[in-house]
Each structure stands twice: as C-alpha cells, then as structure tokens.
mmCIF file of C-alpha atoms and ligand atoms in Angstrom:
data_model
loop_
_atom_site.group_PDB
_atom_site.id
_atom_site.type_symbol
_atom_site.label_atom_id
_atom_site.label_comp_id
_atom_site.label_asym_id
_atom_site.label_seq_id
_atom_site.Cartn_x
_atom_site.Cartn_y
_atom_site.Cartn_z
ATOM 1 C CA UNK S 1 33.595 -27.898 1.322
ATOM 2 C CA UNK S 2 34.449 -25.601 -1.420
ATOM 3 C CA UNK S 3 32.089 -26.841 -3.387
ATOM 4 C CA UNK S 4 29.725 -26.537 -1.065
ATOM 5 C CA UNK S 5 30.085 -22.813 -0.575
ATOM 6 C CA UNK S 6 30.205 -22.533 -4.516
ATOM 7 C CA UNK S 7 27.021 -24.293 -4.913
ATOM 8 C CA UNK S 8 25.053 -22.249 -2.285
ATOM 9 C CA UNK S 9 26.745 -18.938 -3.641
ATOM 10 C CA UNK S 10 24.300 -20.247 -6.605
ATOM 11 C CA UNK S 11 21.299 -20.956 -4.824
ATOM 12 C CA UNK S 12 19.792 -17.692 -4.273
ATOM 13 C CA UNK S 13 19.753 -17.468 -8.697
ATOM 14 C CA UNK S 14 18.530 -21.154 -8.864
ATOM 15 C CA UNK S 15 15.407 -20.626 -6.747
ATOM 16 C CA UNK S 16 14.688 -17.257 -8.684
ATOM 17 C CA UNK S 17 14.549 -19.518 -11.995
ATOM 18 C CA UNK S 18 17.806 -17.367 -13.068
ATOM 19 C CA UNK S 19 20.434 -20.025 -13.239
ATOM 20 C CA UNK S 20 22.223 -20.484 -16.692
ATOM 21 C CA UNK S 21 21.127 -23.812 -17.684
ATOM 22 C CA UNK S 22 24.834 -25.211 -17.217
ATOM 23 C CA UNK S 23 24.997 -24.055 -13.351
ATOM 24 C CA UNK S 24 21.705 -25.109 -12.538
ATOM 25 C CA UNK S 25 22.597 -28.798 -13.534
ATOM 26 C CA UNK S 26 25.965 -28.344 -11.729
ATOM 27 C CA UNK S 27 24.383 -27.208 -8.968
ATOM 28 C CA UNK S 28 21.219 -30.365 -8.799
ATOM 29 C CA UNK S 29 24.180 -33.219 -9.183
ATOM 30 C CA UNK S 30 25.396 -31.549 -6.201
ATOM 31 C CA UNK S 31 21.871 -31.370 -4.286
ATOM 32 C CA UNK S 32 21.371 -34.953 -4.588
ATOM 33 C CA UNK S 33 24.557 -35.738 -2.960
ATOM 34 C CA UNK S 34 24.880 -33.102 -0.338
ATOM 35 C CA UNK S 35 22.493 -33.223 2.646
ATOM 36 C CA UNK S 36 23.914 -30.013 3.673
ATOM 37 C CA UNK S 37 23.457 -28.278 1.311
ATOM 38 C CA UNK S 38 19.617 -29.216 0.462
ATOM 39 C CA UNK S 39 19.098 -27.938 4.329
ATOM 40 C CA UNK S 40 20.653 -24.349 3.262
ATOM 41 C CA UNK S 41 18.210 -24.435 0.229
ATOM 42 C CA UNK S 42 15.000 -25.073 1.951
ATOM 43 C CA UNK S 43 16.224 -22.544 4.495
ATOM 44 C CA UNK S 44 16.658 -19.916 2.108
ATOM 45 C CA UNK S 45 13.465 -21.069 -0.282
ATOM 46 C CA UNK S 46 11.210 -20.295 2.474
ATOM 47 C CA UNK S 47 12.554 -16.502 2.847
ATOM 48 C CA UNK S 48 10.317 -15.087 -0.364
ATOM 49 C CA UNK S 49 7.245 -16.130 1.525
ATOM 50 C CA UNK S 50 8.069 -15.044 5.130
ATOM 51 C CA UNK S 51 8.771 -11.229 3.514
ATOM 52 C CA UNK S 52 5.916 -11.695 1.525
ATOM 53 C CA UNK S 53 2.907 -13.073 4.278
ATOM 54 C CA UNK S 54 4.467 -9.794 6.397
ATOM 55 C CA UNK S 55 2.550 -7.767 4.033
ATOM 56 C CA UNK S 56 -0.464 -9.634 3.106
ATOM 57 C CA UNK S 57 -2.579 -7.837 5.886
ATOM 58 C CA UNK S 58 -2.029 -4.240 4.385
ATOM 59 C CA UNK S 59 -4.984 -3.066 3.384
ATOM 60 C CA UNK S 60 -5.001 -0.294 0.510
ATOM 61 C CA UNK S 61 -7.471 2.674 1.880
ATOM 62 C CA UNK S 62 -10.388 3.413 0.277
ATOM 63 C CA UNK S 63 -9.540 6.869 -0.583
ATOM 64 C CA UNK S 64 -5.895 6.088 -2.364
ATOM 65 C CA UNK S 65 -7.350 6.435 -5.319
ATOM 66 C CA UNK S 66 -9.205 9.790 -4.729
ATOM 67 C CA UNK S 67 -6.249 10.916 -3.048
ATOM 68 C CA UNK S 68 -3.917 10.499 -6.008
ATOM 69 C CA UNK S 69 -6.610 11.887 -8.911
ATOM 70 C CA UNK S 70 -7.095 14.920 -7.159
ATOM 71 C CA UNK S 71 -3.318 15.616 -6.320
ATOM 72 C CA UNK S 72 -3.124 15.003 -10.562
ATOM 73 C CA UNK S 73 -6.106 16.939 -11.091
ATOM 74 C CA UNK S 74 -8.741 14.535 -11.851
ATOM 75 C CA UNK S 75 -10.572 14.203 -9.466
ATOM 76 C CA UNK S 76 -13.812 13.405 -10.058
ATOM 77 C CA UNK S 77 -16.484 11.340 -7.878
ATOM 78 C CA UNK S 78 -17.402 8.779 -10.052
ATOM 79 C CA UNK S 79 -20.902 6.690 -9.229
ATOM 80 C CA UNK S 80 -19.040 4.111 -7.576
ATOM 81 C CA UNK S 81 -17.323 6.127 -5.441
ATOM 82 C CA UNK S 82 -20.758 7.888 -4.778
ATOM 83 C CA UNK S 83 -22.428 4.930 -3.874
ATOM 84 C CA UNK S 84 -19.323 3.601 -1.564
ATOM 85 C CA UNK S 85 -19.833 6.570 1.067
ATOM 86 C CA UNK S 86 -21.007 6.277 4.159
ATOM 87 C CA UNK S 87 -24.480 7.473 5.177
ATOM 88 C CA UNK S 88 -23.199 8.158 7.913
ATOM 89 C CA UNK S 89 -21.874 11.643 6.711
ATOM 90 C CA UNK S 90 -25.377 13.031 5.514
ATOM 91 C CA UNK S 91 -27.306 11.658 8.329
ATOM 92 C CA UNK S 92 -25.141 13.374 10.913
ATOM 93 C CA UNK S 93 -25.203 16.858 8.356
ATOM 94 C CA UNK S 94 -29.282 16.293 8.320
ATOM 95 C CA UNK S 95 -29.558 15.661 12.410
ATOM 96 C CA UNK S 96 -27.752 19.151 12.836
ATOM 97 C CA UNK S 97 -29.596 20.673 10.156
ATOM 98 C CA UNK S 98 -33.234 19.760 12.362
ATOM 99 C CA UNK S 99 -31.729 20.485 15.713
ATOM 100 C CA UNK S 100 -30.379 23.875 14.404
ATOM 101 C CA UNK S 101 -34.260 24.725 13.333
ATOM 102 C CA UNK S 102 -35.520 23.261 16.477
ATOM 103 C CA UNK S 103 -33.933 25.289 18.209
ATOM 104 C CA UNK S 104 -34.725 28.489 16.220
ATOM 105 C CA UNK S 105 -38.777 27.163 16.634
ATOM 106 C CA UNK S 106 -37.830 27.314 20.790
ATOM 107 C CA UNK S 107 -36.110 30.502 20.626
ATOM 108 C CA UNK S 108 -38.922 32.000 18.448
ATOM 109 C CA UNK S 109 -41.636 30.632 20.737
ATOM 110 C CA UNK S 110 -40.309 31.393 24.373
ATOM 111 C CA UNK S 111 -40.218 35.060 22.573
ATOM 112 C CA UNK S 112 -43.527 34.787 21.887
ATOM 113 C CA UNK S 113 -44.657 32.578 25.136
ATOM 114 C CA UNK S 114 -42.881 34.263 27.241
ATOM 115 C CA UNK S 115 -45.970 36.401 29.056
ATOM 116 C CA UNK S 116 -48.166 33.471 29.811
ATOM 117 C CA UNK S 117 -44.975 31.371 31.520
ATOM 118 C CA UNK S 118 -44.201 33.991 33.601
ATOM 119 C CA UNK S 119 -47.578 34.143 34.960
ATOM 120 C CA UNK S 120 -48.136 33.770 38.339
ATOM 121 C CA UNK S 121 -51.274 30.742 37.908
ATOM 122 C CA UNK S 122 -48.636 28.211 35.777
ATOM 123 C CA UNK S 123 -46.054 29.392 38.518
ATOM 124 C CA UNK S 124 -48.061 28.136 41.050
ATOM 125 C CA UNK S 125 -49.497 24.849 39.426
ATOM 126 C CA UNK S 126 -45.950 23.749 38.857
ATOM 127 C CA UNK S 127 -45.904 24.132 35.190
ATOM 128 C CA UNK S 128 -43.358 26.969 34.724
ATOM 129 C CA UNK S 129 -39.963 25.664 33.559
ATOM 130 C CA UNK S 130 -37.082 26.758 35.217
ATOM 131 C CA UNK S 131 -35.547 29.142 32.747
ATOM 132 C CA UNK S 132 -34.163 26.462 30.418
ATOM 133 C CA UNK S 133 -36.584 26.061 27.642
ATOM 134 C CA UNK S 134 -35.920 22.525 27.644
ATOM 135 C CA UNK S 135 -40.249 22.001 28.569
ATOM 136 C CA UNK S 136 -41.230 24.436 26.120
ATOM 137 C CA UNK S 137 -42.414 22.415 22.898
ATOM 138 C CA UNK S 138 -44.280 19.876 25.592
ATOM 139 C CA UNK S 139 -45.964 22.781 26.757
ATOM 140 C CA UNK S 140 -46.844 24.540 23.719
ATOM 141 C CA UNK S 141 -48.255 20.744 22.493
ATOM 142 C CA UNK S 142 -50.294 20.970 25.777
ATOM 143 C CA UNK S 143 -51.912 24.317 24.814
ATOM 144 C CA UNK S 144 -52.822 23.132 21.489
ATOM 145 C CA UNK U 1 -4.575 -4.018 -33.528
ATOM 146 C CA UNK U 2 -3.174 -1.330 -31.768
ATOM 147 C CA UNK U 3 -4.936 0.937 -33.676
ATOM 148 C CA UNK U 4 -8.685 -0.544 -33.045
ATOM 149 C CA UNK U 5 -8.359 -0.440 -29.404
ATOM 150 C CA UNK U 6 -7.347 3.539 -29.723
ATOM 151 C CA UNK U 7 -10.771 4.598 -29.675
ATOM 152 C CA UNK U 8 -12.092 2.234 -27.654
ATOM 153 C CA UNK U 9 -9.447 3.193 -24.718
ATOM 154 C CA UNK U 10 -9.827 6.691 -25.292
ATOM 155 C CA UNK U 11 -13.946 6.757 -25.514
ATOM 156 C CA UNK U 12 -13.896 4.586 -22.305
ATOM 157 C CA UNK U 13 -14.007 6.964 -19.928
ATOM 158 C CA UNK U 14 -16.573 6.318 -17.883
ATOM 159 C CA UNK U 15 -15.736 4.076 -14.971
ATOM 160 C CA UNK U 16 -18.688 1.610 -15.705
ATOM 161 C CA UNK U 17 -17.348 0.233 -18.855
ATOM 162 C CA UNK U 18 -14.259 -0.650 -17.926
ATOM 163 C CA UNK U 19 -14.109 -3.944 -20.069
ATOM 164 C CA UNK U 20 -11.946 -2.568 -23.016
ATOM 165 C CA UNK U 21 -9.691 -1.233 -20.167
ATOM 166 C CA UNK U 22 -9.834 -4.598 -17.871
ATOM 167 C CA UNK U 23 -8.435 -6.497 -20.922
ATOM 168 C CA UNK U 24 -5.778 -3.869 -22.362
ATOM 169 C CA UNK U 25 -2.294 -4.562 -21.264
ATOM 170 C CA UNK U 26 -0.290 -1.787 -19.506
ATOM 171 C CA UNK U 27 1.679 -1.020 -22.372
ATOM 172 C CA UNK U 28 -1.731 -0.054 -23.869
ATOM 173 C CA UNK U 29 -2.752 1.332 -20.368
ATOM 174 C CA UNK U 30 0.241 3.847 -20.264
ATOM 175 C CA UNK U 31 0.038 4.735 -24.203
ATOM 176 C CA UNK U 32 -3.680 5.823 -23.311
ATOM 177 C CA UNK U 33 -2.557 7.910 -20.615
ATOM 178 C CA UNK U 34 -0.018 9.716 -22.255
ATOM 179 C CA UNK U 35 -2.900 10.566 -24.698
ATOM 180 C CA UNK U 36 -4.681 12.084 -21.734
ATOM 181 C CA UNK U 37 -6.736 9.136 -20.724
ATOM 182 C CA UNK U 38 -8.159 9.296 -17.598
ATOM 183 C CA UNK U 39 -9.981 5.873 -17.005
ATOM 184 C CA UNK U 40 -6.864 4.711 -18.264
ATOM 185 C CA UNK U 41 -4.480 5.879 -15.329
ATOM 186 C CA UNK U 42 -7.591 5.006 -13.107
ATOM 187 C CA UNK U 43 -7.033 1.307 -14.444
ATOM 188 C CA UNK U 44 -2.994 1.373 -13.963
ATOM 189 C CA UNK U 45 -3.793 2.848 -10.368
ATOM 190 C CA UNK U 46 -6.490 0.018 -9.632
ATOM 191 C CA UNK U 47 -4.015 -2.918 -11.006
ATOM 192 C CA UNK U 48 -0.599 -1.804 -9.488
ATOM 193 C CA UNK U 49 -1.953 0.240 -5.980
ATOM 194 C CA UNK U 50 -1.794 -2.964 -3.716
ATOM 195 C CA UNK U 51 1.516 -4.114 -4.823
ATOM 196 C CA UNK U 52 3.187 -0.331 -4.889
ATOM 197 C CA UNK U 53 1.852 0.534 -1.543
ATOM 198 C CA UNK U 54 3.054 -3.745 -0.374
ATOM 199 C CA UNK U 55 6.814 -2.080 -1.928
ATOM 200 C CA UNK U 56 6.975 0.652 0.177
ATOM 201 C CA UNK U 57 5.738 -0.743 3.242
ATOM 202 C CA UNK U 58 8.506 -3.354 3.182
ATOM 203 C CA UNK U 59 10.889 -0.384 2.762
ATOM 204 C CA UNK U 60 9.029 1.883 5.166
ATOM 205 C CA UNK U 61 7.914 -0.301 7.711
ATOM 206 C CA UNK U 62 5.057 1.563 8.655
ATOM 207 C CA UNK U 63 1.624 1.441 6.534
ATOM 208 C CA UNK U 64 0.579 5.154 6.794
ATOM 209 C CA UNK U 65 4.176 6.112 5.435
ATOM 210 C CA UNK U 66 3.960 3.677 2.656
ATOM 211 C CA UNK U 67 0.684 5.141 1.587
ATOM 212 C CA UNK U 68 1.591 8.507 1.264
ATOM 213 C CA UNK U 69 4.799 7.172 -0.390
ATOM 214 C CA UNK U 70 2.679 5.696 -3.556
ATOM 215 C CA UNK U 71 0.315 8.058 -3.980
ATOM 216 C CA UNK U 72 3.687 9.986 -4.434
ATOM 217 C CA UNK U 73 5.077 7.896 -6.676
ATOM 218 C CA UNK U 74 1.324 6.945 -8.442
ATOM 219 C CA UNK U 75 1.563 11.332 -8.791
ATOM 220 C CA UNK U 76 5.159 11.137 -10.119
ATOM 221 C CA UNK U 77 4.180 8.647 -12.396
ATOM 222 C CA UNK U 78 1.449 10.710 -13.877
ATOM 223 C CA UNK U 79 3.556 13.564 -13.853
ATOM 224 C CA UNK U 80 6.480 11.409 -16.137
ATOM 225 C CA UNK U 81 4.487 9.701 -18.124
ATOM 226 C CA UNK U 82 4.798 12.042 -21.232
ATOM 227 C CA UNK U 83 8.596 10.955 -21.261
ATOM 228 C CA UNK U 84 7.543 7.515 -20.634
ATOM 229 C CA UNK U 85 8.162 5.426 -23.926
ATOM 230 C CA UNK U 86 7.790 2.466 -23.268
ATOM 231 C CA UNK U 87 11.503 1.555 -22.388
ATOM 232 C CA UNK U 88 10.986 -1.080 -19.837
ATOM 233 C CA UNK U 89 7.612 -2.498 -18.863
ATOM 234 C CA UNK U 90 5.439 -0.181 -16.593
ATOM 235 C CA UNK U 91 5.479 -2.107 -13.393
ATOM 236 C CA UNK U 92 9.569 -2.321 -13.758
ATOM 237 C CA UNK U 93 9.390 2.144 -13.890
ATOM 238 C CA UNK U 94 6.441 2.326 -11.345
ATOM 239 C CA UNK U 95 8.728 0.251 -8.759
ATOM 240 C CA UNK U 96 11.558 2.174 -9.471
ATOM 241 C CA UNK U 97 9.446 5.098 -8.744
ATOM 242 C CA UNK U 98 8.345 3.360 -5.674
ATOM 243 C CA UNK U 99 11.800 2.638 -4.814
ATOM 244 C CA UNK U 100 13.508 5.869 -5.121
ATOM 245 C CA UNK U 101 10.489 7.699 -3.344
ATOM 246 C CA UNK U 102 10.660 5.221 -0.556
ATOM 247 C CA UNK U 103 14.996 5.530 -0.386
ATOM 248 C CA UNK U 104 14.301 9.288 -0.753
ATOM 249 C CA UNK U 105 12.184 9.466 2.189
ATOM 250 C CA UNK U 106 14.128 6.796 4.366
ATOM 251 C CA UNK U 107 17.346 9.723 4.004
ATOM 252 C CA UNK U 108 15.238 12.445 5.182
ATOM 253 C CA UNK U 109 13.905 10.940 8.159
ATOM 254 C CA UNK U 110 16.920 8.435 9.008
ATOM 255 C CA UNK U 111 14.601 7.260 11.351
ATOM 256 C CA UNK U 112 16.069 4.482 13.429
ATOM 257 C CA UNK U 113 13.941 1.178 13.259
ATOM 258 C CA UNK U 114 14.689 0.217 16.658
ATOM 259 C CA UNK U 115 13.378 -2.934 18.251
ATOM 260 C CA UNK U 116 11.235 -1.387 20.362
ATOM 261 C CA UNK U 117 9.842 0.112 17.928
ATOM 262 C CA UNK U 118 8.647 -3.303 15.946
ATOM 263 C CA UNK U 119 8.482 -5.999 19.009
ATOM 264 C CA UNK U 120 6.360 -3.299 20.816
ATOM 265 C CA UNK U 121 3.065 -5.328 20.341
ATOM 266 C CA UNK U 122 4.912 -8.326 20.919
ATOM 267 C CA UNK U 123 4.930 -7.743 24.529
ATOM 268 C CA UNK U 124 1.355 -5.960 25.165
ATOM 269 C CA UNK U 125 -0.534 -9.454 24.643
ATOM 270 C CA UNK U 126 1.245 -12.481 22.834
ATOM 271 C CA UNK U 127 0.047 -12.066 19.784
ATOM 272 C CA UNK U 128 -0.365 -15.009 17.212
ATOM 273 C CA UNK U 129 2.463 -16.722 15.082
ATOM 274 C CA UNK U 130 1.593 -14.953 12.116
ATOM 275 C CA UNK U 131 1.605 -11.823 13.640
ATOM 276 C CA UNK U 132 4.813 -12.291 15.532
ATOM 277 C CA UNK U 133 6.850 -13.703 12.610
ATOM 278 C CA UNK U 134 5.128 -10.700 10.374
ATOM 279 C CA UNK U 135 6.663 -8.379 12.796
ATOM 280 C CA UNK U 136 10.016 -10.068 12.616
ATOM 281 C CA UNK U 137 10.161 -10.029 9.163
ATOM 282 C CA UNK U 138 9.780 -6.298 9.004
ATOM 283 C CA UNK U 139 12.547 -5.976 11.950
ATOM 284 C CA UNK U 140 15.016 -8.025 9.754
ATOM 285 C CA UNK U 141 14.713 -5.935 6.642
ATOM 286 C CA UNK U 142 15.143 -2.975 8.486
ATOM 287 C CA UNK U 143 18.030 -4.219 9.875
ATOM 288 C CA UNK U 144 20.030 -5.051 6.269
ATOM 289 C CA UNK U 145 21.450 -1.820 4.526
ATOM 290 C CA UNK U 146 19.299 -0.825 1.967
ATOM 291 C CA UNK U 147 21.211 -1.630 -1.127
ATOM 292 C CA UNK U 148 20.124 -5.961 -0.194
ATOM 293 C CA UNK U 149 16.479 -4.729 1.247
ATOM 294 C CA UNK U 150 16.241 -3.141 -2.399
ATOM 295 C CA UNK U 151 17.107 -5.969 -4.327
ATOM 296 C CA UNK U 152 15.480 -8.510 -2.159
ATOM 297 C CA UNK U 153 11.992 -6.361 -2.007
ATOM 298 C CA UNK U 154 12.370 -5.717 -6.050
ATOM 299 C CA UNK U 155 12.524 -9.333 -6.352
ATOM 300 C CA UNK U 156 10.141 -11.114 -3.969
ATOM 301 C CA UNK U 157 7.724 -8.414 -3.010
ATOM 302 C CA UNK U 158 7.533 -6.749 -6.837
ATOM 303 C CA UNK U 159 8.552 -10.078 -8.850
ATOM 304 C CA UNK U 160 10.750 -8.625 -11.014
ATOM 305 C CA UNK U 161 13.437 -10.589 -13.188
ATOM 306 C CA UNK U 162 16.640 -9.814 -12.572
ATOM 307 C CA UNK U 163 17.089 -7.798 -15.934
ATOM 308 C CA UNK U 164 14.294 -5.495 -14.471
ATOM 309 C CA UNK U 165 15.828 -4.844 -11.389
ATOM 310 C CA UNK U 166 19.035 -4.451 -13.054
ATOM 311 C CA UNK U 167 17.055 -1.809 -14.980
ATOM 312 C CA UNK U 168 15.515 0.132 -11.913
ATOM 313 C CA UNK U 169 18.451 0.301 -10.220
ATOM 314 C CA UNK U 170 21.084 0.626 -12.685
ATOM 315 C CA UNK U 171 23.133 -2.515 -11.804
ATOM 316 C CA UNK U 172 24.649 -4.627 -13.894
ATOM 317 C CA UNK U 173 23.057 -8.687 -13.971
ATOM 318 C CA UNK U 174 26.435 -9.738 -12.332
ATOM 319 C CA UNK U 175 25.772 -7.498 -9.091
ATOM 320 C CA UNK U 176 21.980 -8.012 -8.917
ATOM 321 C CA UNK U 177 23.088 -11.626 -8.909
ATOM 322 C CA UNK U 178 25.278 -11.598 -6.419
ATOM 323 C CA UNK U 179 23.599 -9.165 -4.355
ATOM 324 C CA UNK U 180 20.701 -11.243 -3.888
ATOM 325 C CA UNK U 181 22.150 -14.001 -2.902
ATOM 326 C CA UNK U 182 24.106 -12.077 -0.248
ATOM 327 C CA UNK U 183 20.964 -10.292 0.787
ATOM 328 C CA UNK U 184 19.319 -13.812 1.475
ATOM 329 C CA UNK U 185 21.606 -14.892 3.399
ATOM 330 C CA UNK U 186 21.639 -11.348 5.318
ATOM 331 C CA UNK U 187 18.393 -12.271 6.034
ATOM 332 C CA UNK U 188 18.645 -15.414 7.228
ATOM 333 C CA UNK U 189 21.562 -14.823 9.718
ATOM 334 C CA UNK U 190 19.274 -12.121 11.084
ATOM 335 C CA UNK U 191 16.411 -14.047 11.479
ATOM 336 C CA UNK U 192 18.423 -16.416 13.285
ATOM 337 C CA UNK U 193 19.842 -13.914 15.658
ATOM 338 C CA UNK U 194 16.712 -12.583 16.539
ATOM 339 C CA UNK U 195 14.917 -15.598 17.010
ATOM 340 C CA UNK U 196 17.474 -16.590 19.785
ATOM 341 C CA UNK U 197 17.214 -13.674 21.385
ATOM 342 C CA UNK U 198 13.725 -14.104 21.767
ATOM 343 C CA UNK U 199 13.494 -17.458 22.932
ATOM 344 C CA UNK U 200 16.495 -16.464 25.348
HETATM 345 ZN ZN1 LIG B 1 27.060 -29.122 -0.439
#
C-alpha cells in the first residue's frame, strides 16, 4: 500500500521521460507486479492527449499575422497576403462604384427628360412613370 | 557557420524566399531579429502562432481571448527581443510570455468559468464525443487553480522539459516535479466527478 502510493507519486515524471534512471526501474519492478497500479498509469497516460485533442480544432485566423506586424510596425502586405484576399471586397467596392454613376446618368437624364415625360400624349399612352425614375433608362433606350 | 548564414538571413527579406529562413533554427531566427530582421520574426510568428495561441486557449478557454492574448505576447516578444540573449531556448521565453499574458489577463477579468458557461452546447443538440469530451476537458482545467493548469499546459500543450518550465516559471525541478504529478491527478479526480454528474 505504501508502496503503492510511492510508486504512483512517481508516475506523473515516468510518463514525461523525467524519471532518474534509478526510480524509473524501481518504479517498472513494481508495474509488473501491481495490477493496481498499471490501471492508475494508463489512467493518467491518457490525460496529455485528452487536453491536447481539446485544442486541435482551433484554428489560427488568417489575419494573426497582419494583426501582430502592424501592432510592431511592419506591416506590410506581402504578395501572398495579396493574393489570399477575397474578391469579394473589390467586387462589392466596384458594384457601388457603377450603381453610384448609374444613378448620377438617371438623375442627369430625368433633368434633361423631364419635358417630354410630363407630356400629356406619353401620359395618356401609359408610358409616363410614376415619379420614381425607376423606367427611365428603358425609356430613354426606347427613344434611341 | 554562423557567420555565412548572416547575410543570407538578413538579405532574405522577401517572403518568397523563405528557404534560408525555413531551415535556420530559432536561435538563428531570434539573433536575426534582434538585428532588425523582418522575414525573420515573420518566420518565428509562422512556426510558434498555432502552438502560442493552442497555450492560451487552454488557459483562456475561449478562442477569441486567446488570440488577442498572443498577438500580445507575439508584440511583447518583439518588443523584448533586444534583451533577449539567448538564455533559454525561444519557445521556453515565448511560452512564458504566453503564460504570464494569459495569468495577467485571467486576474483582470476573474471571470468565473462556470458550467454553464462550457456544457452550454452540450445541451442545445448532443453534440459528438469529441466535441463533448473537448468541452470537458476545458471545464476541468478551469476548474484546477492555476499554479497545476500552468504546469500541466507548459508541459503537455507546449512540450516543455521540466528544466524549461522550471525556467518560465521560476520553480525549482523538485516543485515542477511534484506539481505535475499533483496536477494530474487534479485532473483526473475532476474528470471523474464530472463525468458522474453527467451520466447522473
Ligand atoms: Zn502498486
């Protein structure tokens, strides 16, 4: 029994490889004998991977590096990094970019059109849009 | 030897040829940096992120924390690496770096880890083994006092010897020694506990 709880006080040091030479032999006469005491190792062998599986999802994110140059002062985009980006980013800046200057072509053109909606012929055949300029650049194709 | 790969460290600077960097050891690594390298704290970064940020997740228990804890520590390191020389390997000071940012933060927030907190997605939709026993794992080490969690992370998640953790932590062999072995056994009482209060 005392020996017992001597031997697994070692355990922990023995399964870390960090047993003087002298203990660790001590402590594998005692193994084969002990049943007990081979059930306490195993137990506490498996412990290293359990803690170490319960981070193996953790995925490092992509800007951890950026994050740290730039609080250091290096930041730099390097190709790499570049080439890793989205397209998303530009796509979306380029969409805005076009419907920002289609709208400015409306606005200019239901300046311009604005006599010819309002008369009282397109009125009549249906053609007028209903304030919202929404029909405008179908129309203006039309009168091309 | 030390000598020829000088320039080829130093010149190496742009992230394509990272070859003379790939195969210099961190000793090299952090000697470079101290000389103002940048590709060569961009190779320390790349070779020690994953397990610095696996560190202080263990300690944190919560990913987002434990990133912004090593890019702390990854900026502390930069910021100490003039006075680094070399003393103890680099991974031994980046963990202790790791470490004391992570303990730092853990006293300001004294957040309680409460069960809740961690079996929360156990109960939303039984989730599988791994994911359950992941979850556990983290409840267990927040439940030991931090001086075991320390040693046991230092060890198992960081693989250090225990002449390097008796380096980052100031301990002598005797007590890292000990301390482990009481801090596995911590551990598995815990587990034990909590596993029979789940199946109960
Ligand atoms: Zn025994």
């Amino acid at each position: 029994m005392l020996a017992c709880r001597l031997i697994q006080k070692d355990l922990s040091s023995y399964l870390d490889g960090e047993l003087p030479a002298a203990r660790a032999a001590r402590l594998e006469a005692h193994l084969r004998t002990c049943q007990r005491c081979r059930e306490e190792m195993a137990a506490l062998e498996g412990i290293s991977d359990q803690i170490r599986a319960a981070s193996r999802h953790l995925q490092v994110s992509r800007d951890f590096d950026q994050r740290v140059l730039r609080a250091v002062g290096y930041y730099q985009v390097t190709r790499a990094e570049r080439r890793r980006k989205p397209l998303t980013k530009p796509l979306v800046v380029i969409a805005l970019i076009l419907l920002a200057l289609l709208g400015m072509i409306r606005h200019f053109f239901s300046r311009t059109l604005a006599l010819p909606v309002r008369s009282p012929a397109a009125a009549v055949s249906g053609l007028a849009p209903a304030a919202s300029g929404a029909a405008m650049p179908d129309r203006d194709r039309s009168q091309r | 030897m030390e000598e020829a790969l000088r320039p080829r460290l130093v010149s190496a600077e742009k992230p394509g040829d990272g070859q003379a960097l790939a195969a210099a050891s961190d000793a090299e690594l952090t000697e470079a940096c101290r000389r103002g390298s940048q590709a060569a704290f961009r190779e320390l970064l790349s070779r020690y992120r994953k397990p610095a940020l696996a560190l202080a997740y263990q300690m944190l228990g919560d990913a987002e924390d434990a990133e912004d804890a090593a890019q702390e520590a990854f900026v502390r390191v930069f910021q100490a690496i003039p006075q680094f020389r070399g003393q103890a390997a680099f991974s031994t000071w980046l963990y202790r770096i790791v470490t004391n940012t992570c303990l730092g933060r853990l006293r300001r927030k004294r957040e309680k880890v409460s069960l809740e907190r961690v079996s929360e997605p156990r109960s939303a939709d039984s989730p599988s083994q791994q994911v359950t026993d992941a979850l556990m794992t983290r409840q267990v080490l927040s439940m030991m006092s931090p001086t075991l969690q320390t040693v046991l992370l230092l060890r198992v998640e960081g693989g250090l010897s225990y002449r390097e953790i008796a380096e980052t932590l100031g301990l002598p062999m005797g007590t890292v020694r000990s301390r482990l072995s009481k801090a596995r056994t911590a551990f598995r009482k815990l587990w034990l506990e909590l596993s029979e209060m789940g199946d109960g």
